[in-house]
Short mmCIF file of C-alpha atoms in Angstrom, two decimals:
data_model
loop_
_atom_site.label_atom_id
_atom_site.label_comp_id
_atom_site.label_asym_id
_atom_site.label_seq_id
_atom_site.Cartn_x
_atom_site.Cartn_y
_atom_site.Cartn_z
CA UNK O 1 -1.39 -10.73 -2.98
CA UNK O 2 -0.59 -9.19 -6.38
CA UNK O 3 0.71 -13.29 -7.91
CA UNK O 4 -1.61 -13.36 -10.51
CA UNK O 5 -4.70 -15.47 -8.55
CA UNK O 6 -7.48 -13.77 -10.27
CA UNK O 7 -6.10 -13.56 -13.89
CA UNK O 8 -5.06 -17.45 -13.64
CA UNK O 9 -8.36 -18.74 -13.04
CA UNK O 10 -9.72 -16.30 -15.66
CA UNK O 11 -7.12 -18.22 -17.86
CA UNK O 12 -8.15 -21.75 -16.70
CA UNK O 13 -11.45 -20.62 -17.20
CA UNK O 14 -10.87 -19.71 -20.62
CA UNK O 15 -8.58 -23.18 -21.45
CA UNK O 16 -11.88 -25.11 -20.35
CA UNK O 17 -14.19 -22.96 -22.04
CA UNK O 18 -12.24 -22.91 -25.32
CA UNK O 19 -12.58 -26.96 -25.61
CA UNK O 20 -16.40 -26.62 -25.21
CA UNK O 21 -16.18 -27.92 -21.69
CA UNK O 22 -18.19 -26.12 -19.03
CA UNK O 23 -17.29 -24.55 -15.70
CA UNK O 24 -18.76 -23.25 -12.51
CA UNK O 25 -16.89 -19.70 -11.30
CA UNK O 26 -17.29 -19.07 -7.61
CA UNK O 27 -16.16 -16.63 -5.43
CA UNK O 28 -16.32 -15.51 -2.00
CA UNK O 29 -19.56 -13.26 -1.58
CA UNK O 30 -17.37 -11.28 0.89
CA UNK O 31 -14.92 -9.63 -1.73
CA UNK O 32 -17.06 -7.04 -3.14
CA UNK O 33 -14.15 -4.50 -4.52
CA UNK O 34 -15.59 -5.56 -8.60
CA UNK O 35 -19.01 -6.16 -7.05
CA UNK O 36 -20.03 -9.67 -5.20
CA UNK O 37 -20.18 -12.41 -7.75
CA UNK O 38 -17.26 -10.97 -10.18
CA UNK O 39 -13.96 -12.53 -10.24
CA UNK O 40 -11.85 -9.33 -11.43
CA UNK O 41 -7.97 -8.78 -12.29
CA UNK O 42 -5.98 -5.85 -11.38
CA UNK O 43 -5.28 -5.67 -15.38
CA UNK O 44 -9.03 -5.20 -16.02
CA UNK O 45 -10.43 -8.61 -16.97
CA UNK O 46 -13.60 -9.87 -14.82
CA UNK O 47 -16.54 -12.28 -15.04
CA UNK O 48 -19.68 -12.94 -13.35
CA UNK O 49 -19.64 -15.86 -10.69
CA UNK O 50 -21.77 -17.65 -8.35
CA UNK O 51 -20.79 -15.66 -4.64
CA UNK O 52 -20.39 -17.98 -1.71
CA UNK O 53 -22.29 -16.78 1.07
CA UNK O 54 -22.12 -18.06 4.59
CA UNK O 55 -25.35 -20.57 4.25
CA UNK O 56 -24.56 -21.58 0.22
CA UNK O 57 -24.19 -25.38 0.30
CA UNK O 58 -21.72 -25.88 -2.89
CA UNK O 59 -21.81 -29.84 -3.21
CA UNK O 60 -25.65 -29.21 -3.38
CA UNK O 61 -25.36 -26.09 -5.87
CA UNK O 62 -23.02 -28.21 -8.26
CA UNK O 63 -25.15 -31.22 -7.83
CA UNK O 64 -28.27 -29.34 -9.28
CA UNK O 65 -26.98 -26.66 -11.65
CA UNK O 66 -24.52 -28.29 -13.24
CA UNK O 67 -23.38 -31.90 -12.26
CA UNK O 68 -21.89 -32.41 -15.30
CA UNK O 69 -19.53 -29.51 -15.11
CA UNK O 70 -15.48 -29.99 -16.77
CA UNK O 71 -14.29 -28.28 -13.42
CA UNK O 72 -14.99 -25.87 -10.61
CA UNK O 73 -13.14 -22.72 -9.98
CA UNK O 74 -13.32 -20.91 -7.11
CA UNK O 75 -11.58 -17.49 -6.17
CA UNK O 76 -11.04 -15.75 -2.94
CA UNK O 77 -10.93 -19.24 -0.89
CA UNK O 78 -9.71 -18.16 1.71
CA UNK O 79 -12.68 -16.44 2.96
CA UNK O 80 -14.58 -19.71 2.31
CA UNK O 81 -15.82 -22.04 6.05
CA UNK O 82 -14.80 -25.32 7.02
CA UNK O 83 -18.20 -26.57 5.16
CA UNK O 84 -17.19 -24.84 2.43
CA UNK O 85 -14.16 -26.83 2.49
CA UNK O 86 -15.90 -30.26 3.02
CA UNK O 87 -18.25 -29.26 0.28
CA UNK O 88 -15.72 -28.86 -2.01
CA UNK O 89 -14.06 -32.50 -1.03
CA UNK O 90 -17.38 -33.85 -1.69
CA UNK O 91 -17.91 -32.13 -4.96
CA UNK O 92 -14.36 -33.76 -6.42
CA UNK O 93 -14.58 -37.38 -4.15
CA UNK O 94 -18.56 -37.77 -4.96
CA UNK O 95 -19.53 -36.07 -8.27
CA UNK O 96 -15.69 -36.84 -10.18
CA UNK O 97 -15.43 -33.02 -10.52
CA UNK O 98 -12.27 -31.46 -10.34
CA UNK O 99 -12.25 -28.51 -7.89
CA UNK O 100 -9.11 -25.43 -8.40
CA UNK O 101 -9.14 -23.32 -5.87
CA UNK O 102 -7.49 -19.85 -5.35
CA UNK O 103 -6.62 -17.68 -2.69
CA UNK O 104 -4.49 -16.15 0.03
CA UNK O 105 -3.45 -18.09 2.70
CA UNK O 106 -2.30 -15.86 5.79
CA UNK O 107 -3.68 -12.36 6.68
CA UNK O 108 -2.18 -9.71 7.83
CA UNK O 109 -1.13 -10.89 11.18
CA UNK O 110 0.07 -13.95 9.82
CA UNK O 111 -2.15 -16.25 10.72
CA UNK O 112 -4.62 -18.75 8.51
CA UNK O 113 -7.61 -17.85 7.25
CA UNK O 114 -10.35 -20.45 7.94
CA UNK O 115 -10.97 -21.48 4.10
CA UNK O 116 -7.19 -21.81 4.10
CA UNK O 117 -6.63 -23.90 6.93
CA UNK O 118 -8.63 -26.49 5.85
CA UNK O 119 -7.30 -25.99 2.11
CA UNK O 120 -4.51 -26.77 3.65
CA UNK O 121 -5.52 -29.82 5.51
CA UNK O 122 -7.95 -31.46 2.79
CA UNK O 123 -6.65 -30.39 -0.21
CA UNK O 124 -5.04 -33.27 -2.99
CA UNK O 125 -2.64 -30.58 -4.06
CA UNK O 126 -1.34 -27.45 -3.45
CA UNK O 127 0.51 -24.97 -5.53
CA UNK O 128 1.99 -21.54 -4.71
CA UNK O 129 2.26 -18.97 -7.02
CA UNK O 130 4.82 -16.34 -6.12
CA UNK O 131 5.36 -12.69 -6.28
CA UNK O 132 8.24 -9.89 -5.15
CA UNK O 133 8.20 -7.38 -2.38
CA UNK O 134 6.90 -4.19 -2.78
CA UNK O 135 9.74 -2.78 -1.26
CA UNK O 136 12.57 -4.75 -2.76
CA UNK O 137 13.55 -7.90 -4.96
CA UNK O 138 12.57 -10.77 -2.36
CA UNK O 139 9.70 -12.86 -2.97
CA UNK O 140 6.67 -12.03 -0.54
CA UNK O 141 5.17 -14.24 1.69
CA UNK O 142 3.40 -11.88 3.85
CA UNK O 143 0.21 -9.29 3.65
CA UNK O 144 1.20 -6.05 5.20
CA UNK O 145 -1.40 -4.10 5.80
CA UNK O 146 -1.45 -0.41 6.02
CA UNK O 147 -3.95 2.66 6.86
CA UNK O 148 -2.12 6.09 7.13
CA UNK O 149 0.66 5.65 5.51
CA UNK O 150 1.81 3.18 8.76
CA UNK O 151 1.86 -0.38 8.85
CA UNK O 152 -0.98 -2.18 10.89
CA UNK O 153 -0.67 -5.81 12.81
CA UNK O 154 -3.56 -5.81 15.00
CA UNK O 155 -7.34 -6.05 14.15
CA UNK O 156 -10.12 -7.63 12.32
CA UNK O 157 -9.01 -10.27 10.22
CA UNK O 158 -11.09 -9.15 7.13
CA UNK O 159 -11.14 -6.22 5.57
CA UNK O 160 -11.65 -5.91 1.98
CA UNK O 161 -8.95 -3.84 -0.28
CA UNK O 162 -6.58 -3.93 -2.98
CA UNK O 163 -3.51 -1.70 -3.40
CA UNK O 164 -4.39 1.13 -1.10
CA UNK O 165 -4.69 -1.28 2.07
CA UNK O 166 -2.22 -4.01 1.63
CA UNK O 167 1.23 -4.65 -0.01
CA UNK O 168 2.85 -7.90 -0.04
CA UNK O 169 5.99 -8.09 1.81
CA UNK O 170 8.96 -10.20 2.81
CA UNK O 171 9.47 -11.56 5.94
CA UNK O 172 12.22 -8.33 6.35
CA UNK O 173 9.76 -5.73 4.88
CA UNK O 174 6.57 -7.17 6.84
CA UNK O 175 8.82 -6.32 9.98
CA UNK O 176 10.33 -3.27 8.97
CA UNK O 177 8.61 -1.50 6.34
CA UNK O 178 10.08 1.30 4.39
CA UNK O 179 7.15 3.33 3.82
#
């Protein structure tokens, strides 16, 4: 949370874009904080985007709109399936498009998220891009979320918020907060 994920494949977007090549901007249709189908920054940039629903087949999506496409870009991954996944494998080993995919990959309880499980597994690379504790200088590798004013490590595994419902933490902070 809070590395930059959105407003890098706005970038990338934008690098493509700018050498008359096209891309396809996907996004979870889950994350609906800009409104589903917008990948938005915390600094205020957004853009429209196909939303991945539960049933969307991607390969096939790709394959008819645009099977020509520079690149795929795809936010909020890790609320994609295991489909999802393979689609995506499909879409760079089949159709010679390169797929960049961005997202979290724990939740608040530390475990995987589905999408990033498999990201995990399939994926040709993978790259992290860092960012500091809320409460001090250490990088953060954890979500802590919070209702109250008090941390929370029990529950559903999705719920959708920014700011006002998560931080990210170090290890030390995700344990002992200092809220």
């Amino acid at each position: 949370m809070n590395s930059g994920k959105s407003i890098e494949i706005l970038k990338v977007a934008y690098n493509y874009e700018e050498q008359g090549k096209s891309v396809i901007m996907m996004t979870s249709g889950l994350d609906n904080r800009a409104g589903v189908g917008k990948i938005s920054s915390r600094i205020g940039l957004e853009r429209e985007a196909l939303p991945i629903m539960q049933d969307t087949n991607i390969f096939d999506y790709v394959q008819e709109t645009n099977p020509d496409a520079a690149c795929v870009l795809v936010d909020e991954a890790q609320f994609l399936t295991k489909d999802h996944i393979l689609q995506l494998t499909k879409v760079v080993d089949d159709l010679n498009i390169p797929v960049m995919t961005f997202g979290l990959k724990n939740d608040f309880r530390n475990e995987l998220f589905e999408g990033s499980k498999y990201l995990l597994i399939y994926a040709d690379k993978i790259e992290e891009m860092k960012t500091i504790c809320w409460f001090c200088k250490k990088k953060a590798s954890f979500n802590l979320r919070m209702h109250d004013g008090k941390p929370v490590y029990e529950g559903e595994q999705v719920q959708i918020g920014g700011n006002e419902a998560y931080y990210p933490v170090c290890r030390r902070h995700y344990f002992h907060p200092t809220v």
